[in-house]
Tab-separated table of C-alpha atoms and ligand atoms in Angstrom:
chain	number	residue	atom	x	y	z
A	1	MET	CA	47.267	168.124	2.541
A	2	VAL	CA	48.322	166.052	-0.498
A	3	ALA	CA	46.739	162.580	-0.311
A	4	PRO	CA	49.507	160.087	0.570
A	5	ASP	CA	48.859	158.038	-2.563
A	6	ARG	CA	49.580	161.023	-4.719
A	7	ILE	CA	53.045	161.973	-3.719
A	8	ARG	CA	55.855	161.094	-6.116
A	9	LEU	CA	57.486	158.533	-3.945
A	10	ILE	CA	54.211	156.541	-3.816
A	11	ASP	CA	53.724	156.894	-7.561
A	12	GLN	CA	57.140	155.430	-8.275
A	13	LEU	CA	56.527	152.596	-5.904
A	14	THR	CA	53.700	151.357	-8.129
A	15	PHE	CA	56.419	149.697	-10.073
A	16	PHE	CA	57.601	147.755	-7.079
A	17	GLY	CA	54.587	145.806	-5.870
A	18	ARG	CA	56.440	142.710	-4.864
A	19	MET	CA	58.869	141.601	-2.082
A	20	THR	CA	56.176	139.739	-0.296
A	21	ALA	CA	57.145	136.204	-1.256
A	22	GLY	CA	58.743	133.783	1.079
A	23	HIS	CA	57.369	135.127	4.382
A	24	LYS	CA	56.273	131.688	5.453
A	25	ASN	CA	58.022	129.688	8.220
A	26	MET	CA	60.202	126.886	6.947
A	27	ASN	CA	59.665	124.574	9.869
A	28	ILE	CA	63.139	124.389	11.288
A	29	LYS	CA	64.089	123.231	14.738
A	30	GLN	CA	65.604	126.168	16.621
A	31	VAL	CA	65.235	124.753	20.201
A	32	ASP	CA	65.986	121.157	21.330
A	33	ASP	CA	63.725	119.108	23.671
A	34	ASN	CA	65.605	120.451	26.715
A	35	GLY	CA	64.947	124.030	25.720
A	36	LYS	CA	68.480	124.659	24.497
A	37	LEU	CA	68.803	127.138	21.551
A	38	LEU	CA	70.365	125.371	18.544
A	39	HIS	CA	70.056	128.104	16.044
A	40	LEU	CA	68.276	131.463	15.818
A	41	ALA	CA	66.548	132.078	12.418
A	42	THR	CA	63.305	133.682	13.507
A	43	ILE	CA	61.375	134.839	16.573
A	44	THR	CA	58.350	132.758	15.567
A	45	GLY	CA	58.097	129.643	17.717
A	46	LEU	CA	60.714	130.821	20.235
A	47	PRO	CA	59.701	129.790	23.789
A	48	PRO	CA	59.257	132.784	26.196
A	49	ALA	CA	61.670	131.000	28.669
A	50	VAL	CA	64.447	131.239	26.032
A	51	VAL	CA	63.799	134.960	25.554
A	52	GLN	CA	63.837	135.488	29.296
A	53	ARG	CA	67.130	133.573	29.516
A	54	LEU	CA	68.707	135.738	26.784
A	55	PHE	CA	67.539	138.903	28.584
A	56	ASN	CA	69.019	137.672	31.868
A	57	ARG	CA	72.373	137.053	30.148
A	58	ALA	CA	72.233	140.402	28.452
A	59	THR	CA	71.687	141.982	31.784
A	60	GLN	CA	74.632	140.224	33.269
A	61	TYR	CA	76.722	141.502	30.367
A	62	LEU	CA	75.663	145.115	31.065
A	63	GLN	CA	76.666	144.436	34.636
A	64	GLY	CA	80.177	143.536	33.486
A	65	GLU	CA	80.088	139.794	32.787
A	66	ARG	CA	82.640	138.741	30.184
A	67	GLN	CA	83.009	134.942	30.241
A	68	ARG	CA	85.424	133.322	27.784
A	69	LEU	CA	82.878	130.562	27.002
A	70	LEU	CA	83.838	130.329	23.344
A	71	LEU	CA	87.624	130.014	23.815
A	72	GLY	CA	89.004	127.967	20.856
A	73	ARG	CA	85.701	128.199	18.905
A	74	LEU	CA	85.434	129.698	15.523
A	75	VAL	CA	82.633	132.137	14.633
A	76	VAL	CA	82.310	133.184	10.974
A	77	LEU	CA	80.341	136.257	9.982
A	78	VAL	CA	78.940	135.669	6.492
A	79	PHE	CA	77.475	139.036	5.403
A	80	TYR	CA	76.094	139.311	1.863
A	81	GLU	CA	74.526	142.732	2.733
A	82	SER	CA	76.167	145.748	4.328
A	83	SER	CA	76.009	146.213	7.989
A	84	THR	CA	77.530	148.458	10.661
A	85	ARG	CA	75.784	147.806	13.985
A	86	THR	CA	74.833	144.119	13.601
A	87	ARG	CA	78.067	142.967	12.277
A	88	CYS	CA	80.198	144.958	14.671
A	89	ALA	CA	78.134	143.881	17.686
A	90	PHE	CA	78.532	140.161	16.739
A	91	ASP	CA	82.265	140.716	16.089
A	92	ILE	CA	82.945	142.439	19.396
A	93	SER	CA	80.802	140.175	21.562
A	94	ALA	CA	82.190	136.918	19.879
A	95	LYS	CA	85.663	138.165	20.694
A	96	GLN	CA	84.689	139.066	24.216
A	97	LEU	CA	83.501	135.497	24.610
A	98	GLY	CA	87.022	134.353	23.542
A	99	ALA	CA	86.079	133.047	20.064
A	100	ASP	CA	88.198	133.404	16.932
A	101	VAL	CA	86.223	135.528	14.429
A	102	VAL	CA	86.466	135.588	10.717
A	103	SER	CA	84.413	138.138	8.747
A	104	LEU	CA	83.322	137.631	5.156
A	105	ASP	CA	81.465	140.101	3.090
A	106	GLN	CA	80.223	140.323	-0.471
A	107	ILE	CA	83.583	141.750	-1.607
A	108	ASN	CA	85.702	138.821	-0.338
A	109	MET	CA	83.237	136.028	-0.997
A	110	ALA	CA	83.095	133.978	-4.210
A	111	GLY	CA	79.232	134.204	-4.149
A	112	ASP	CA	78.908	137.418	-6.059
A	113	THR	CA	81.546	137.188	-8.808
A	114	LYS	CA	81.882	133.424	-9.112
A	115	LYS	CA	78.358	132.575	-8.448
A	116	GLU	CA	78.964	130.208	-5.615
A	117	SER	CA	75.700	129.350	-3.960
A	118	LEU	CA	74.807	130.230	-0.360
A	119	GLU	CA	74.520	126.518	0.356
A	120	ASP	CA	78.034	125.804	-0.827
A	121	THR	CA	79.397	128.774	1.047
A	122	ILE	CA	77.852	127.432	4.241
A	123	ARG	CA	79.257	123.892	3.596
A	124	ASN	CA	82.728	125.314	3.019
A	125	VAL	CA	82.747	127.519	6.093
A	126	ALA	CA	81.518	124.549	8.108
A	127	ALA	CA	84.343	122.380	6.633
A	128	MET	CA	86.839	124.851	7.983
A	129	GLY	CA	85.713	124.157	11.498
A	130	ALA	CA	83.218	126.920	12.274
A	131	SER	CA	81.197	126.394	15.392
A	132	GLY	CA	78.850	129.217	14.594
A	133	ILE	CA	77.795	131.116	11.446
A	134	VAL	CA	76.107	134.531	11.568
A	135	LEU	CA	74.456	135.037	8.241
A	136	ARG	CA	73.052	138.165	6.618
A	137	HIS	CA	71.606	137.662	3.187
A	138	GLY	CA	69.097	139.438	0.958
A	139	GLN	CA	66.868	136.412	0.454
A	140	ASN	CA	63.961	135.663	2.700
A	141	ASN	CA	64.417	132.561	4.807
A	142	SER	CA	68.139	132.209	3.873
A	143	SER	CA	68.886	131.285	7.473
A	144	ALA	CA	66.530	128.373	7.343
A	145	MET	CA	68.240	127.256	4.192
A	146	ALA	CA	71.607	127.495	5.886
A	147	ILE	CA	70.347	125.391	8.833
A	148	ARG	CA	69.223	122.717	6.343
A	149	VAL	CA	72.717	122.354	4.827
A	150	ALA	CA	74.909	122.943	7.902
A	151	PRO	CA	76.331	119.864	9.609
A	152	GLU	CA	74.837	118.986	12.951
A	153	GLY	CA	76.385	120.880	15.926
A	154	ILE	CA	76.927	124.099	13.934
A	155	GLY	CA	74.793	127.045	15.084
A	156	ILE	CA	73.314	129.349	12.504
A	157	ILE	CA	72.319	132.775	13.635
A	158	ASN	CA	70.281	135.041	11.442
A	159	GLY	CA	71.832	138.541	11.157
A	160	GLY	CA	68.983	139.682	8.868
A	161	ASP	CA	67.397	137.897	5.962
A	162	GLY	CA	65.703	139.770	3.162
A	163	CYS	CA	62.506	141.392	4.293
A	164	TYR	CA	61.751	138.355	6.479
A	165	ALA	CA	63.382	138.248	9.878
A	166	HIS	CA	65.976	140.017	12.055
A	167	PRO	CA	65.571	138.258	15.388
A	168	THR	CA	68.604	139.756	17.206
A	169	GLN	CA	67.426	143.322	16.318
A	170	ALA	CA	64.010	142.495	17.753
A	171	LEU	CA	65.589	141.056	20.886
A	172	THR	CA	67.676	144.170	21.187
A	173	ASP	CA	64.685	146.405	20.802
A	174	ALA	CA	62.455	144.556	23.215
A	175	PHE	CA	65.225	144.313	25.766
A	176	THR	CA	65.809	148.118	25.530
A	177	LEU	CA	62.080	148.699	26.048
A	178	CYS	CA	62.067	146.349	29.106
A	179	GLN	CA	65.039	148.226	30.462
A	180	HIS	CA	63.423	151.538	29.878
A	181	PHE	CA	60.112	150.726	31.399
A	182	GLY	CA	61.541	148.755	34.339
A	183	GLY	CA	60.668	145.201	33.210
A	184	GLY	CA	58.467	143.286	30.802
A	185	ASP	CA	55.388	143.625	33.117
A	186	ASN	CA	55.410	147.352	32.473
A	187	LEU	CA	55.748	146.835	28.830
A	188	VAL	CA	52.660	144.752	28.131
A	189	ASN	CA	50.190	147.622	28.610
A	190	LYS	CA	52.148	150.065	26.354
A	191	LYS	CA	50.876	151.163	23.012
A	192	VAL	CA	53.422	150.650	20.263
A	193	ALA	CA	53.540	152.159	16.727
A	194	ILE	CA	55.794	150.727	14.073
A	195	VAL	CA	56.238	153.465	11.455
A	196	GLY	CA	57.608	153.607	7.854
A	197	ASP	CA	58.552	151.126	5.205
A	198	VAL	CA	56.793	148.074	6.684
A	199	LEU	CA	56.801	146.289	3.345
A	200	HIS	CA	60.577	145.838	3.135
A	201	SER	CA	61.222	145.529	6.827
A	202	ARG	CA	62.495	142.421	8.521
A	203	VAL	CA	62.904	144.542	11.698
A	204	ALA	CA	59.070	145.276	11.662
A	205	ARG	CA	58.258	141.643	11.185
A	206	SER	CA	60.530	140.336	13.985
A	207	ASN	CA	59.589	143.160	16.299
A	208	PHE	CA	55.896	142.504	15.867
A	209	ALA	CA	56.423	138.814	16.511
A	210	LEU	CA	58.421	139.403	19.625
A	211	LEU	CA	56.240	142.088	21.102
A	212	ARG	CA	53.329	139.810	20.706
A	213	LEU	CA	55.244	136.948	22.297
A	214	LEU	CA	55.924	139.240	25.283
A	215	GLY	CA	52.278	140.012	25.617
A	216	VAL	CA	52.044	143.491	24.065
A	217	GLU	CA	48.542	143.702	22.585
A	218	ASP	CA	48.308	147.296	21.329
A	219	ILE	CA	50.586	147.483	18.298
A	220	CYS	CA	49.685	149.610	15.208
A	221	LEU	CA	51.480	150.095	11.925
A	222	ILE	CA	51.761	153.502	10.174
A	223	GLY	CA	53.053	153.902	6.659
A	224	PRO	CA	52.404	154.950	3.063
A	225	PRO	CA	49.879	152.586	1.395
A	226	LYS	CA	52.463	151.293	-1.104
A	227	LEU	CA	54.955	150.584	1.775
A	228	CYS	CA	52.560	148.328	3.607
A	229	PRO	CA	52.328	144.578	2.695
A	230	PRO	CA	49.238	143.681	0.707
A	231	ASN	CA	48.650	140.669	3.015
A	232	LEU	CA	49.045	142.751	6.067
A	233	ALA	CA	46.050	141.273	7.958
A	234	GLU	CA	47.585	137.791	7.599
A	235	GLU	CA	51.157	138.821	8.441
A	236	PHE	CA	50.487	141.181	11.226
A	237	LYS	CA	47.463	139.571	12.785
A	238	GLY	CA	45.216	141.683	15.040
A	239	THR	CA	46.841	145.006	14.232
A	240	ARG	CA	45.546	148.320	12.872
A	241	ILE	CA	47.155	150.145	9.996
A	242	TYR	CA	47.144	153.994	9.546
A	243	HIS	CA	48.187	155.917	6.498
A	244	ASP	CA	47.854	159.154	8.452
A	245	ILE	CA	50.646	159.390	10.963
A	246	ASP	CA	48.919	161.977	13.168
A	247	GLU	CA	45.895	159.717	13.567
A	248	GLY	CA	47.955	156.589	14.142
A	249	LEU	CA	50.239	158.097	16.761
A	250	ARG	CA	47.454	159.125	19.028
A	251	GLY	CA	48.108	157.835	22.589
A	252	VAL	CA	51.284	155.904	21.543
A	253	ASP	CA	54.030	155.263	24.176
A	254	VAL	CA	56.630	153.707	21.885
A	255	VAL	CA	57.431	154.801	18.270
A	256	MET	CA	59.534	152.300	16.373
A	257	LEU	CA	60.725	154.036	13.254
A	258	LEU	CA	61.878	152.110	10.205
A	259	ARG	CA	64.315	153.082	7.569
A	260	VAL	CA	63.013	153.579	4.106
A	261	GLN	CA	64.871	150.814	2.285
A	262	PHE	CA	65.599	152.364	-1.077
A	263	GLU	CA	68.016	149.583	-1.980
A	264	ARG	CA	65.195	147.029	-2.017
A	265	PHE	CA	62.877	148.983	-4.290
A	266	ASP	CA	64.455	148.102	-7.652
A	267	LYS	CA	65.224	144.429	-7.254
A	268	ALA	CA	63.165	143.149	-10.164
A	269	THR	CA	63.849	145.579	-12.957
A	270	GLU	CA	66.793	147.566	-11.755
A	271	THR	CA	65.249	150.427	-13.741
A	272	TYR	CA	63.387	152.618	-11.248
A	273	LEU	CA	66.116	153.305	-8.782
A	274	ILE	CA	65.035	155.994	-6.348
A	275	ASP	CA	67.738	158.455	-5.458
A	276	ILE	CA	67.878	158.905	-1.687
A	277	ASN	CA	69.176	162.358	-2.250
A	278	ASP	CA	66.183	163.362	-4.231
A	279	LEU	CA	64.914	166.253	-2.048
A	280	GLU	CA	61.354	166.051	-3.331
A	281	ILE	CA	61.049	162.442	-2.158
A	282	ALA	CA	62.722	163.030	1.104
A	283	ASP	CA	60.572	166.141	1.801
A	284	ASN	CA	57.337	164.448	0.843
A	285	TYR	CA	58.009	161.504	3.003
A	286	HIS	CA	59.239	163.650	5.835
A	287	ARG	CA	56.030	165.860	5.715
A	288	LEU	CA	53.712	162.857	5.655
A	289	TYR	CA	55.493	160.329	7.814
A	290	GLY	CA	58.543	161.932	9.445
A	291	LEU	CA	58.709	162.054	13.256
A	292	THR	CA	59.219	165.711	14.211
A	293	ALA	CA	59.478	167.383	17.474
A	294	ALA	CA	55.925	168.673	17.172
A	295	ARG	CA	54.555	165.217	16.521
A	296	LEU	CA	56.522	163.726	19.436
A	297	GLN	CA	55.319	166.504	21.671
A	298	GLN	CA	51.736	165.443	21.098
A	299	LEU	CA	52.577	162.121	22.631
A	300	GLY	CA	53.944	163.579	25.836
A	301	GLU	CA	57.354	163.373	27.533
A	302	HIS	CA	57.005	159.765	28.503
A	303	ALA	CA	56.925	158.513	24.897
A	304	VAL	CA	60.168	156.968	23.509
A	305	VAL	CA	61.605	156.618	20.041
A	306	LEU	CA	63.544	153.725	18.588
A	307	HIS	CA	65.167	153.238	15.179
A	308	PRO	CA	67.339	150.200	14.218
A	309	GLY	CA	69.667	152.390	12.100
A	310	PRO	CA	70.974	153.507	9.785
A	311	ILE	CA	68.781	156.621	9.928
A	312	ASN	CA	67.846	158.735	7.000
A	313	ARG	CA	68.023	161.985	8.975
A	314	GLY	CA	65.548	164.574	7.862
A	315	MET	CA	63.405	161.991	6.407
A	316	GLU	CA	62.112	159.388	8.872
A	317	VAL	CA	63.073	161.610	11.820
A	318	THR	CA	64.503	165.069	12.515
A	319	ASP	CA	67.940	165.468	14.145
A	320	GLU	CA	66.167	167.088	17.137
A	321	VAL	CA	64.101	163.895	17.827
A	322	ALA	CA	66.884	161.390	16.878
A	323	ASP	CA	69.363	163.041	19.160
A	324	GLY	CA	66.907	164.224	21.815
A	325	GLY	CA	66.080	163.033	25.346
A	326	GLN	CA	63.213	160.736	24.261
A	327	SER	CA	65.381	158.833	21.815
A	328	LEU	CA	66.635	155.314	22.803
A	329	ILE	CA	68.551	154.896	19.534
A	330	LEU	CA	72.040	154.752	20.998
A	331	GLN	CA	70.837	152.723	23.909
A	332	GLN	CA	69.599	150.085	21.298
A	333	VAL	CA	73.128	150.064	19.856
A	334	ALA	CA	74.791	149.534	23.174
A	335	ASN	CA	72.247	146.828	24.090
A	336	GLY	CA	72.836	145.141	20.650
A	337	MET	CA	76.186	143.868	22.042
A	338	ALA	CA	74.677	142.530	25.177
A	339	ILE	CA	72.048	140.623	23.187
A	340	ARG	CA	74.604	139.255	20.636
A	341	TYR	CA	76.785	138.106	23.574
A	342	ALA	CA	73.691	136.366	25.090
A	343	VAL	CA	72.700	134.707	21.773
A	344	LEU	CA	76.188	133.507	20.865
A	345	SER	CA	76.885	132.071	24.262
A	346	ASP	CA	73.464	130.447	24.567
A	347	ILE	CA	73.815	128.620	21.211
A	348	LEU	CA	77.569	127.974	21.049
A	349	ALA	CA	78.856	127.452	24.610
A	350	SER	CA	78.905	123.862	25.630
B	401	LIG	C1	68.427	146.956	9.889
B	401	LIG	C2	68.662	145.828	8.906
B	401	LIG	O1	69.701	145.734	8.311
B	401	LIG	O2	67.692	145.165	8.710
B	401	LIG	N1	69.517	147.510	10.497
B	401	LIG	C3	70.162	146.942	11.471
B	401	LIG	O3	70.427	145.716	11.404
B	401	LIG	N2	70.591	147.589	12.528
B	401	LIG	C4	67.392	147.970	9.400
B	401	LIG	C5	67.787	148.710	8.115
B	401	LIG	O4	68.728	148.416	7.469
B	401	LIG	O5	66.934	149.518	7.790
């Protein structure tokens, strides 16, 4: 077997040893003294009672609850990065709550072409009467930045910032696991592997934080050396890292796959753009780190597979596994609406 650090993907990544700045918490107040959620920027520091409340509300949503709690309120989706599931789920659930929804993306915002800052964008959207802003941005900690400039009373919800945090995805994933295993008590003893491009993944960071908060002890990371953060021990405290997937997956109950985030590789130089369609890269990654039916079979029929999407099929995972009976991927998508309904109503309903 070719050593992981010798494959071409890894060689090219030598040029991209960065993306680790800004992973520190910016000390923002997400929850007030009565336990009410004011904003949601990160999982870090979230009281377990708030998570439980959100899960309860999400469960009620799945049982058919649709309360028009945000009637007459304006929710603006400010998405500087592309999104299918997150944006759509926020849009749908905000409308189900009765809110008016406006959706901005990089095409129709002045940020890209006219260089308007994120701060000014937030101030302007707030001036138009938004009660809530869902923000997706390429910069780490951009939600905390938005919270700092937003007038009091406006709720900021992180829809994914840089490589730093994606709290509603983590809530969706943990909720899906609780649902699958029949409650959080049955989740704590499970062994979880987070597999793939950990370096660039806000999903990995938020999922790790939330699983720990819920009491899951046995979490390991699996990925190519150059796609693991250099300060891993500090960022993912108490976890083990494997560069050999077959070794890392031993005894695992939950496999959380991560997308290889090609678009984040070339940020600094814009020179070494890796082509996702390059078969050699895809094949090498797949051979070394892809979840195949054979690998899943080793774990047994009880093991489950998650992926936040979008999936690079044939790379991180085979069609057979992604579409198979042990995949919870579409269940994650469906639950994503329930979680966004819960988060929006918790923060914005009076
Ligand atoms: C993730 C994201 O954007 O961070 N997707 C999502 O929100 N469902 C993961 C990814 O893009 O790889």
